[in-house]
């Protein structure tokens, strides 16, 4: 290959690679919108995204069909090095998708045609599809659409059940009440809401007892109540004397002798 042909090939490959990178960015942006903004997306927005992808594909086709671009199908790609060792340069070039250029991966990455088994299946299906009439094709498409809708309903129902089970597991029953907490705080801090019990009037009884002790009252027989204090004093002495005391002499030694 001449130097001029090599230069044209490098230039054309760089141009195609630039268009492919733009297409890849558009596809990544569309996938991101579908995954994160799926609820807010509508059909006109999806049509705009598909129109953008179609424009990028058209630019790639124009780059490949330009006059200065050589026919890439006339060139073959051969691996210079096949090794199971991790290649950091390959990881960087493929954005982390491919880490090794091993023997089992080369046929898949450098394949220009489908797998032989896939080609055989396609070859067997094409005659069958060509022999079908238009009405039969439409019936099969409608039946296939019903199957897909049924599978979608089953998946959607399973998703709803799973979300409800997850929410019921994560939601724990309430163990406290804000209203009851406020009532307790008010009751402890200010006594709000507490019922007051009827306390018997002790002070008049004490006053009457003091008057009796002072000899201010009279007995029912007209006698002075001076004997009442004596009786009360006797009862008090009797109550006091009923207390048993056990006083021991302090002659015993302490358990710990100091020397």
PDB file of C-alpha atoms in Angstrom:
ATOM      1  CA  UNK A   1       0.000   0.000   0.000  1.00  0.00           C
ATOM      2  CA  UNK A   2       1.300   3.411  -0.912  1.00  0.00           C
ATOM      3  CA  UNK A   3       1.798   6.149   1.627  1.00  0.00           C
ATOM      4  CA  UNK A   4      -1.009   8.157   0.067  1.00  0.00           C
ATOM      5  CA  UNK A   5      -3.437   5.275   0.384  1.00  0.00           C
ATOM      6  CA  UNK A   6      -2.444   4.740   3.991  1.00  0.00           C
ATOM      7  CA  UNK A   7      -3.007   8.432   4.732  1.00  0.00           C
ATOM      8  CA  UNK A   8      -6.449   8.362   3.098  1.00  0.00           C
ATOM      9  CA  UNK A   9      -7.307   5.216   5.036  1.00  0.00           C
ATOM     10  CA  UNK A  10      -6.276   6.765   8.356  1.00  0.00           C
ATOM     11  CA  UNK A  11      -8.229   9.930   7.597  1.00  0.00           C
ATOM     12  CA  UNK A  12     -11.358   8.042   6.577  1.00  0.00           C
ATOM     13  CA  UNK A  13     -11.188   5.757   9.611  1.00  0.00           C
ATOM     14  CA  UNK A  14     -10.809   8.786  11.904  1.00  0.00           C
ATOM     15  CA  UNK A  15     -13.847  10.447  10.326  1.00  0.00           C
ATOM     16  CA  UNK A  16     -15.947   7.287  10.631  1.00  0.00           C
ATOM     17  CA  UNK A  17     -14.819   6.823  14.214  1.00  0.00           C
ATOM     18  CA  UNK A  18     -15.883  10.389  15.034  1.00  0.00           C
ATOM     19  CA  UNK A  19     -19.355   9.808  13.582  1.00  0.00           C
ATOM     20  CA  UNK A  20     -19.649   6.490  15.424  1.00  0.00           C
ATOM     21  CA  UNK A  21     -18.720   8.175  18.720  1.00  0.00           C
ATOM     22  CA  UNK A  22     -21.469  10.747  18.162  1.00  0.00           C
ATOM     23  CA  UNK A  23     -23.932   7.941  17.485  1.00  0.00           C
ATOM     24  CA  UNK A  24     -22.785   6.116  20.617  1.00  0.00           C
ATOM     25  CA  UNK A  25     -23.275   9.229  22.750  1.00  0.00           C
ATOM     26  CA  UNK A  26     -26.782   9.697  21.355  1.00  0.00           C
ATOM     27  CA  UNK A  27     -27.667   6.078  22.135  1.00  0.00           C
ATOM     28  CA  UNK A  28     -26.257   6.377  25.678  1.00  0.00           C
ATOM     29  CA  UNK A  29     -28.236   9.585  26.250  1.00  0.00           C
ATOM     30  CA  UNK A  30     -31.438   7.931  25.067  1.00  0.00           C
ATOM     31  CA  UNK A  31     -30.905   4.881  27.293  1.00  0.00           C
ATOM     32  CA  UNK A  32     -30.230   7.162  30.272  1.00  0.00           C
ATOM     33  CA  UNK A  33     -33.486   9.057  29.653  1.00  0.00           C
ATOM     34  CA  UNK A  34     -35.470   5.838  29.376  1.00  0.00           C
ATOM     35  CA  UNK A  35     -34.002   4.407  32.593  1.00  0.00           C
ATOM     36  CA  UNK A  36     -34.225   7.575  34.749  1.00  0.00           C
ATOM     37  CA  UNK A  37     -36.975   9.675  33.131  1.00  0.00           C
ATOM     38  CA  UNK A  38     -39.248   6.887  31.950  1.00  0.00           C
ATOM     39  CA  UNK A  39     -42.333   8.289  33.681  1.00  0.00           C
ATOM     40  CA  UNK A  40     -41.988  11.743  32.119  1.00  0.00           C
ATOM     41  CA  UNK A  41     -41.186  10.496  28.605  1.00  0.00           C
ATOM     42  CA  UNK A  42     -43.856  10.602  25.930  1.00  0.00           C
ATOM     43  CA  UNK A  43     -44.162   9.287  22.413  1.00  0.00           C
ATOM     44  CA  UNK A  44     -43.199  12.565  20.644  1.00  0.00           C
ATOM     45  CA  UNK A  45     -40.030  12.729  22.762  1.00  0.00           C
ATOM     46  CA  UNK A  46     -39.089   9.172  21.810  1.00  0.00           C
ATOM     47  CA  UNK A  47     -39.717   9.979  18.148  1.00  0.00           C
ATOM     48  CA  UNK A  48     -37.349  12.940  18.426  1.00  0.00           C
ATOM     49  CA  UNK A  49     -34.663  10.698  19.930  1.00  0.00           C
ATOM     50  CA  UNK A  50     -35.130   8.124  17.168  1.00  0.00           C
ATOM     51  CA  UNK A  51     -34.922  10.897  14.583  1.00  0.00           C
ATOM     52  CA  UNK A  52     -31.626  12.003  16.152  1.00  0.00           C
ATOM     53  CA  UNK A  53     -30.280   8.448  15.974  1.00  0.00           C
ATOM     54  CA  UNK A  54     -31.406   8.183  12.369  1.00  0.00           C
ATOM     55  CA  UNK A  55     -29.532  11.387  11.558  1.00  0.00           C
ATOM     56  CA  UNK A  56     -26.337  10.018  13.094  1.00  0.00           C
ATOM     57  CA  UNK A  57     -26.702   6.754  11.157  1.00  0.00           C
ATOM     58  CA  UNK A  58     -27.157   8.739   7.956  1.00  0.00           C
ATOM     59  CA  UNK A  59     -23.966  10.707   8.657  1.00  0.00           C
ATOM     60  CA  UNK A  60     -22.070   7.449   9.245  1.00  0.00           C
ATOM     61  CA  UNK A  61     -23.347   6.061   5.946  1.00  0.00           C
ATOM     62  CA  UNK A  62     -22.334   9.238   4.117  1.00  0.00           C
ATOM     63  CA  UNK A  63     -18.859   9.053   5.645  1.00  0.00           C
ATOM     64  CA  UNK A  64     -18.463   5.461   4.485  1.00  0.00           C
ATOM     65  CA  UNK A  65     -19.750   6.222   0.977  1.00  0.00           C
ATOM     66  CA  UNK A  66     -17.607   9.305   0.403  1.00  0.00           C
ATOM     67  CA  UNK A  67     -15.394   9.354  -2.668  1.00  0.00           C
ATOM     68  CA  UNK A  68     -12.151   9.758  -0.752  1.00  0.00           C
ATOM     69  CA  UNK A  69     -12.910   6.885   1.593  1.00  0.00           C
ATOM     70  CA  UNK A  70     -11.553   3.578   0.342  1.00  0.00           C
ATOM     71  CA  UNK A  71     -13.715   0.480   0.421  1.00  0.00           C
ATOM     72  CA  UNK A  72     -13.182  -0.915   3.871  1.00  0.00           C
ATOM     73  CA  UNK A  73     -14.537  -4.289   2.838  1.00  0.00           C
ATOM     74  CA  UNK A  74     -11.393  -4.778   0.803  1.00  0.00           C
ATOM     75  CA  UNK A  75      -9.289  -4.713   3.975  1.00  0.00           C
ATOM     76  CA  UNK A  76      -8.983  -7.394   6.618  1.00  0.00           C
ATOM     77  CA  UNK A  77      -8.206  -6.978  10.295  1.00  0.00           C
ATOM     78  CA  UNK A  78      -5.696  -9.348  11.824  1.00  0.00           C
ATOM     79  CA  UNK A  79      -4.737  -9.476  15.516  1.00  0.00           C
ATOM     80  CA  UNK A  80      -1.077  -8.737  16.116  1.00  0.00           C
ATOM     81  CA  UNK A  81      -1.029 -10.140  19.652  1.00  0.00           C
ATOM     82  CA  UNK A  82      -3.387 -12.602  21.349  1.00  0.00           C
ATOM     83  CA  UNK A  83      -2.852 -12.999  25.067  1.00  0.00           C
ATOM     84  CA  UNK A  84      -5.019 -13.695  28.123  1.00  0.00           C
ATOM     85  CA  UNK A  85      -3.144 -11.017  30.089  1.00  0.00           C
ATOM     86  CA  UNK A  86      -5.035  -7.843  30.927  1.00  0.00           C
ATOM     87  CA  UNK A  87      -4.194  -4.954  28.597  1.00  0.00           C
ATOM     88  CA  UNK A  88      -4.745  -1.511  30.136  1.00  0.00           C
ATOM     89  CA  UNK A  89      -4.523   0.225  26.754  1.00  0.00           C
ATOM     90  CA  UNK A  90      -7.254  -2.032  25.404  1.00  0.00           C
ATOM     91  CA  UNK A  91      -9.400  -1.300  28.470  1.00  0.00           C
ATOM     92  CA  UNK A  92      -8.969   2.423  27.900  1.00  0.00           C
ATOM     93  CA  UNK A  93      -9.744   2.220  24.186  1.00  0.00           C
ATOM     94  CA  UNK A  94     -12.885   0.145  24.727  1.00  0.00           C
ATOM     95  CA  UNK A  95     -14.029   2.169  27.785  1.00  0.00           C
ATOM     96  CA  UNK A  96     -13.702  -0.824  30.086  1.00  0.00           C
ATOM     97  CA  UNK A  97     -15.716  -3.250  27.939  1.00  0.00           C
ATOM     98  CA  UNK A  98     -12.785  -5.442  26.877  1.00  0.00           C
ATOM     99  CA  UNK A  99      -9.897  -6.192  29.202  1.00  0.00           C
ATOM    100  CA  UNK A 100      -8.123  -9.053  27.408  1.00  0.00           C
ATOM    101  CA  UNK A 101      -7.688 -10.029  23.774  1.00  0.00           C
ATOM    102  CA  UNK A 102      -7.740 -13.785  24.303  1.00  0.00           C
ATOM    103  CA  UNK A 103      -8.179 -16.669  21.883  1.00  0.00           C
ATOM    104  CA  UNK A 104     -11.803 -17.287  22.797  1.00  0.00           C
ATOM    105  CA  UNK A 105     -12.794 -13.638  22.239  1.00  0.00           C
ATOM    106  CA  UNK A 106     -11.053 -12.895  18.943  1.00  0.00           C
ATOM    107  CA  UNK A 107     -13.559 -14.796  16.720  1.00  0.00           C
ATOM    108  CA  UNK A 108     -16.452 -12.870  18.240  1.00  0.00           C
ATOM    109  CA  UNK A 109     -14.879  -9.412  18.135  1.00  0.00           C
ATOM    110  CA  UNK A 110     -13.413  -9.732  14.613  1.00  0.00           C
ATOM    111  CA  UNK A 111     -16.326 -11.613  13.070  1.00  0.00           C
ATOM    112  CA  UNK A 112     -17.710 -10.021   9.906  1.00  0.00           C
ATOM    113  CA  UNK A 113     -20.528 -12.541   9.492  1.00  0.00           C
ATOM    114  CA  UNK A 114     -22.977 -14.111  11.936  1.00  0.00           C
ATOM    115  CA  UNK A 115     -22.188 -17.326  13.720  1.00  0.00           C
ATOM    116  CA  UNK A 116     -22.504 -20.399  11.445  1.00  0.00           C
ATOM    117  CA  UNK A 117     -25.340 -21.812  13.563  1.00  0.00           C
ATOM    118  CA  UNK A 118     -27.168 -18.493  13.357  1.00  0.00           C
ATOM    119  CA  UNK A 119     -26.682 -18.420   9.600  1.00  0.00           C
ATOM    120  CA  UNK A 120     -28.178 -21.898   9.307  1.00  0.00           C
ATOM    121  CA  UNK A 121     -31.242 -20.925  11.337  1.00  0.00           C
ATOM    122  CA  UNK A 122     -31.728 -17.749   9.331  1.00  0.00           C
ATOM    123  CA  UNK A 123     -31.408 -19.705   6.090  1.00  0.00           C
ATOM    124  CA  UNK A 124     -34.085 -22.160   7.290  1.00  0.00           C
ATOM    125  CA  UNK A 125     -36.476 -19.385   8.386  1.00  0.00           C
ATOM    126  CA  UNK A 126     -36.254 -17.240   5.273  1.00  0.00           C
ATOM    127  CA  UNK A 127     -38.054 -19.700   2.932  1.00  0.00           C
ATOM    128  CA  UNK A 128     -40.809 -20.217   5.505  1.00  0.00           C
ATOM    129  CA  UNK A 129     -41.294 -16.478   5.906  1.00  0.00           C
ATOM    130  CA  UNK A 130     -41.338 -16.000   2.133  1.00  0.00           C
ATOM    131  CA  UNK A 131     -44.103 -18.596   1.627  1.00  0.00           C
ATOM    132  CA  UNK A 132     -46.492 -16.943   4.092  1.00  0.00           C
ATOM    133  CA  UNK A 133     -49.307 -14.788   2.771  1.00  0.00           C
ATOM    134  CA  UNK A 134     -49.977 -11.268   3.960  1.00  0.00           C
ATOM    135  CA  UNK A 135     -53.058 -12.246   5.976  1.00  0.00           C
ATOM    136  CA  UNK A 136     -51.197 -15.053   7.692  1.00  0.00           C
ATOM    137  CA  UNK A 137     -48.345 -12.707   8.559  1.00  0.00           C
ATOM    138  CA  UNK A 138     -50.749 -10.169  10.064  1.00  0.00           C
ATOM    139  CA  UNK A 139     -52.473 -12.864  12.115  1.00  0.00           C
ATOM    140  CA  UNK A 140     -49.157 -14.097  13.462  1.00  0.00           C
ATOM    141  CA  UNK A 141     -48.074 -10.545  14.279  1.00  0.00           C
ATOM    142  CA  UNK A 142     -51.345  -9.918  16.130  1.00  0.00           C
ATOM    143  CA  UNK A 143     -51.004 -13.199  18.029  1.00  0.00           C
ATOM    144  CA  UNK A 144     -47.417 -12.369  18.899  1.00  0.00           C
ATOM    145  CA  UNK A 145     -48.540  -8.936  20.139  1.00  0.00           C
ATOM    146  CA  UNK A 146     -51.145 -10.543  22.411  1.00  0.00           C
ATOM    147  CA  UNK A 147     -48.515 -12.846  23.884  1.00  0.00           C
ATOM    148  CA  UNK A 148     -46.199  -9.920  24.546  1.00  0.00           C
ATOM    149  CA  UNK A 149     -48.988  -7.909  26.185  1.00  0.00           C
ATOM    150  CA  UNK A 150     -49.923 -10.872  28.375  1.00  0.00           C
ATOM    151  CA  UNK A 151     -46.299 -11.327  29.467  1.00  0.00           C
ATOM    152  CA  UNK A 152     -46.075  -7.586  30.159  1.00  0.00           C
ATOM    153  CA  UNK A 153     -49.202  -7.729  32.348  1.00  0.00           C
ATOM    154  CA  UNK A 154     -47.791 -10.666  34.309  1.00  0.00           C
ATOM    155  CA  UNK A 155     -44.488  -8.876  34.826  1.00  0.00           C
ATOM    156  CA  UNK A 156     -46.245  -5.647  35.833  1.00  0.00           C
ATOM    157  CA  UNK A 157     -48.451  -7.490  38.340  1.00  0.00           C
ATOM    158  CA  UNK A 158     -45.438  -9.276  39.826  1.00  0.00           C
ATOM    159  CA  UNK A 159     -43.629  -5.945  40.084  1.00  0.00           C
ATOM    160  CA  UNK A 160     -46.552  -4.340  41.951  1.00  0.00           C
ATOM    161  CA  UNK A 161     -46.800  -7.273  44.363  1.00  0.00           C
ATOM    162  CA  UNK A 162     -43.082  -7.168  44.999  1.00  0.00           C
ATOM    163  CA  UNK A 163     -43.148  -3.404  45.647  1.00  0.00           C
ATOM    164  CA  UNK A 164     -46.097  -3.778  48.044  1.00  0.00           C
ATOM    165  CA  UNK A 165     -44.335  -6.579  49.941  1.00  0.00           C
ATOM    166  CA  UNK A 166     -41.150  -4.527  50.137  1.00  0.00           C
ATOM    167  CA  UNK A 167     -42.986  -1.470  51.430  1.00  0.00           C
ATOM    168  CA  UNK A 168     -44.845  -3.542  54.034  1.00  0.00           C
ATOM    169  CA  UNK A 169     -41.574  -5.043  55.253  1.00  0.00           C
ATOM    170  CA  UNK A 170     -39.802  -1.717  55.515  1.00  0.00           C
ATOM    171  CA  UNK A 171     -42.705   0.077  57.226  1.00  0.00           C
ATOM    172  CA  UNK A 172     -42.628  -0.700  60.958  1.00  0.00           C
ATOM    173  CA  UNK A 173     -45.601  -0.074  63.273  1.00  0.00           C
ATOM    174  CA  UNK A 174     -45.466   3.097  65.337  1.00  0.00           C
ATOM    175  CA  UNK A 175     -44.229   2.537  68.894  1.00  0.00           C
ATOM    176  CA  UNK A 176     -44.866   6.055  70.213  1.00  0.00           C
ATOM    177  CA  UNK A 177     -47.424   8.833  70.028  1.00  0.00           C
ATOM    178  CA  UNK A 178     -46.505  12.490  69.819  1.00  0.00           C
ATOM    179  CA  UNK A 179     -49.741  13.540  71.522  1.00  0.00           C
ATOM    180  CA  UNK A 180     -49.196  11.183  74.449  1.00  0.00           C
ATOM    181  CA  UNK A 181     -45.604  12.378  74.782  1.00  0.00           C
ATOM    182  CA  UNK A 182     -46.736  16.013  75.011  1.00  0.00           C
ATOM    183  CA  UNK A 183     -49.368  15.087  77.615  1.00  0.00           C
ATOM    184  CA  UNK A 184     -46.739  13.351  79.754  1.00  0.00           C
ATOM    185  CA  UNK A 185     -44.333  16.286  79.457  1.00  0.00           C
ATOM    186  CA  UNK A 186     -47.046  18.772  80.482  1.00  0.00           C
ATOM    187  CA  UNK A 187     -48.109  16.525  83.383  1.00  0.00           C
ATOM    188  CA  UNK A 188     -44.543  16.199  84.712  1.00  0.00           C
ATOM    189  CA  UNK A 189     -43.569  19.815  84.148  1.00  0.00           C
ATOM    190  CA  UNK A 190     -46.699  21.701  85.173  1.00  0.00           C
ATOM    191  CA  UNK A 191     -49.111  19.077  86.537  1.00  0.00           C
ATOM    192  CA  UNK A 192     -51.535  19.648  83.697  1.00  0.00           C
ATOM    193  CA  UNK A 193     -54.195  16.955  83.416  1.00  0.00           C
ATOM    194  CA  UNK A 194     -53.584  15.438  86.867  1.00  0.00           C
ATOM    195  CA  UNK A 195     -56.651  14.923  89.121  1.00  0.00           C
ATOM    196  CA  UNK A 196     -56.376  16.277  92.686  1.00  0.00           C
ATOM    197  CA  UNK A 197     -57.568  13.888  95.470  1.00  0.00           C
ATOM    198  CA  UNK A 198     -59.738  15.105  98.407  1.00  0.00           C
ATOM    199  CA  UNK A 199     -57.282  15.638 101.295  1.00  0.00           C
ATOM    200  CA  UNK A 200     -58.941  15.446 104.753  1.00  0.00           C
ATOM    201  CA  UNK A 201     -58.849  18.606 106.813  1.00  0.00           C
ATOM    202  CA  UNK A 202     -56.251  17.869 109.467  1.00  0.00           C
ATOM    203  CA  UNK A 203     -55.712  21.369 110.783  1.00  0.00           C
ATOM    204  CA  UNK A 204     -59.120  21.740 112.618  1.00  0.00           C
ATOM    205  CA  UNK A 205     -58.568  18.414 114.374  1.00  0.00           C
ATOM    206  CA  UNK A 206     -55.138  19.543 115.522  1.00  0.00           C
ATOM    207  CA  UNK A 207     -56.578  22.828 116.744  1.00  0.00           C
ATOM    208  CA  UNK A 208     -59.282  21.004 118.738  1.00  0.00           C
ATOM    209  CA  UNK A 209     -56.647  18.771 120.301  1.00  0.00           C
ATOM    210  CA  UNK A 210     -54.590  21.811 121.278  1.00  0.00           C
ATOM    211  CA  UNK A 211     -57.653  23.445 122.862  1.00  0.00           C
ATOM    212  CA  UNK A 212     -58.331  20.336 124.894  1.00  0.00           C
ATOM    213  CA  UNK A 213     -54.737  20.310 126.069  1.00  0.00           C
ATOM    214  CA  UNK A 214     -55.050  23.944 127.145  1.00  0.00           C
ATOM    215  CA  UNK A 215     -58.178  23.244 129.175  1.00  0.00           C
ATOM    216  CA  UNK A 216     -60.404  25.387 126.970  1.00  0.00           C
ATOM    217  CA  UNK A 217     -63.195  22.818 126.564  1.00  0.00           C
ATOM    218  CA  UNK A 218     -65.769  21.206 128.891  1.00  0.00           C
ATOM    219  CA  UNK A 219     -66.734  17.631 129.347  1.00  0.00           C
ATOM    220  CA  UNK A 220     -70.312  16.545 128.741  1.00  0.00           C
ATOM    221  CA  UNK A 221     -70.948  16.323 132.500  1.00  0.00           C
ATOM    222  CA  UNK A 222     -69.979  19.933 133.014  1.00  0.00           C
ATOM    223  CA  UNK A 223     -66.621  19.053 134.487  1.00  0.00           C
ATOM    224  CA  UNK A 224     -63.555  20.821 133.281  1.00  0.00           C
ATOM    225  CA  UNK A 225     -61.726  18.927 130.677  1.00  0.00           C
ATOM    226  CA  UNK A 226     -58.454  19.060 132.518  1.00  0.00           C
ATOM    227  CA  UNK A 227     -58.574  15.313 132.851  1.00  0.00           C
ATOM    228  CA  UNK A 228     -58.562  14.924 129.092  1.00  0.00           C
ATOM    229  CA  UNK A 229     -54.980  16.066 128.728  1.00  0.00           C
ATOM    230  CA  UNK A 230     -54.010  13.642 131.412  1.00  0.00           C
ATOM    231  CA  UNK A 231     -55.668  10.821 129.593  1.00  0.00           C
ATOM    232  CA  UNK A 232     -53.991  11.851 126.329  1.00  0.00           C
ATOM    233  CA  UNK A 233     -50.640  12.167 128.061  1.00  0.00           C
ATOM    234  CA  UNK A 234     -51.123   8.751 129.596  1.00  0.00           C
ATOM    235  CA  UNK A 235     -51.969   7.271 126.243  1.00  0.00           C
ATOM    236  CA  UNK A 236     -48.921   8.946 124.719  1.00  0.00           C
ATOM    237  CA  UNK A 237     -46.744   7.624 127.564  1.00  0.00           C
ATOM    238  CA  UNK A 238     -48.265   4.238 127.111  1.00  0.00           C
ATOM    239  CA  UNK A 239     -47.592   4.356 123.403  1.00  0.00           C
ATOM    240  CA  UNK A 240     -44.057   5.474 123.983  1.00  0.00           C
ATOM    241  CA  UNK A 241     -43.450   2.828 126.633  1.00  0.00           C
ATOM    242  CA  UNK A 242     -44.651   0.107 124.319  1.00  0.00           C
ATOM    243  CA  UNK A 243     -41.531   0.612 122.194  1.00  0.00           C
ATOM    244  CA  UNK A 244     -38.955  -1.960 123.140  1.00  0.00           C
ATOM    245  CA  UNK A 245     -35.369  -0.960 123.126  1.00  0.00           C
ATOM    246  CA  UNK A 246     -32.337  -3.134 123.272  1.00  0.00           C
ATOM    247  CA  UNK A 247     -29.289  -1.124 124.233  1.00  0.00           C
ATOM    248  CA  UNK A 248     -26.069  -2.995 124.617  1.00  0.00           C
ATOM    249  CA  UNK A 249     -23.009  -1.816 126.393  1.00  0.00           C
ATOM    250  CA  UNK A 250     -20.215  -0.478 124.285  1.00  0.00           C
ATOM    251  CA  UNK A 251     -17.715  -2.691 126.038  1.00  0.00           C
ATOM    252  CA  UNK A 252     -17.364  -5.045 123.112  1.00  0.00           C
ATOM    253  CA  UNK A 253     -14.309  -4.665 121.022  1.00  0.00           C
ATOM    254  CA  UNK A 254     -14.421  -3.541 117.440  1.00  0.00           C
ATOM    255  CA  UNK A 255     -13.964  -6.291 114.849  1.00  0.00           C
ATOM    256  CA  UNK A 256     -10.854  -4.577 113.569  1.00  0.00           C
ATOM    257  CA  UNK A 257      -8.368  -3.925 116.323  1.00  0.00           C
ATOM    258  CA  UNK A 258      -6.066  -1.000 115.902  1.00  0.00           C
ATOM    259  CA  UNK A 259      -2.566  -1.564 117.019  1.00  0.00           C
TER     260      UNK A 259
END
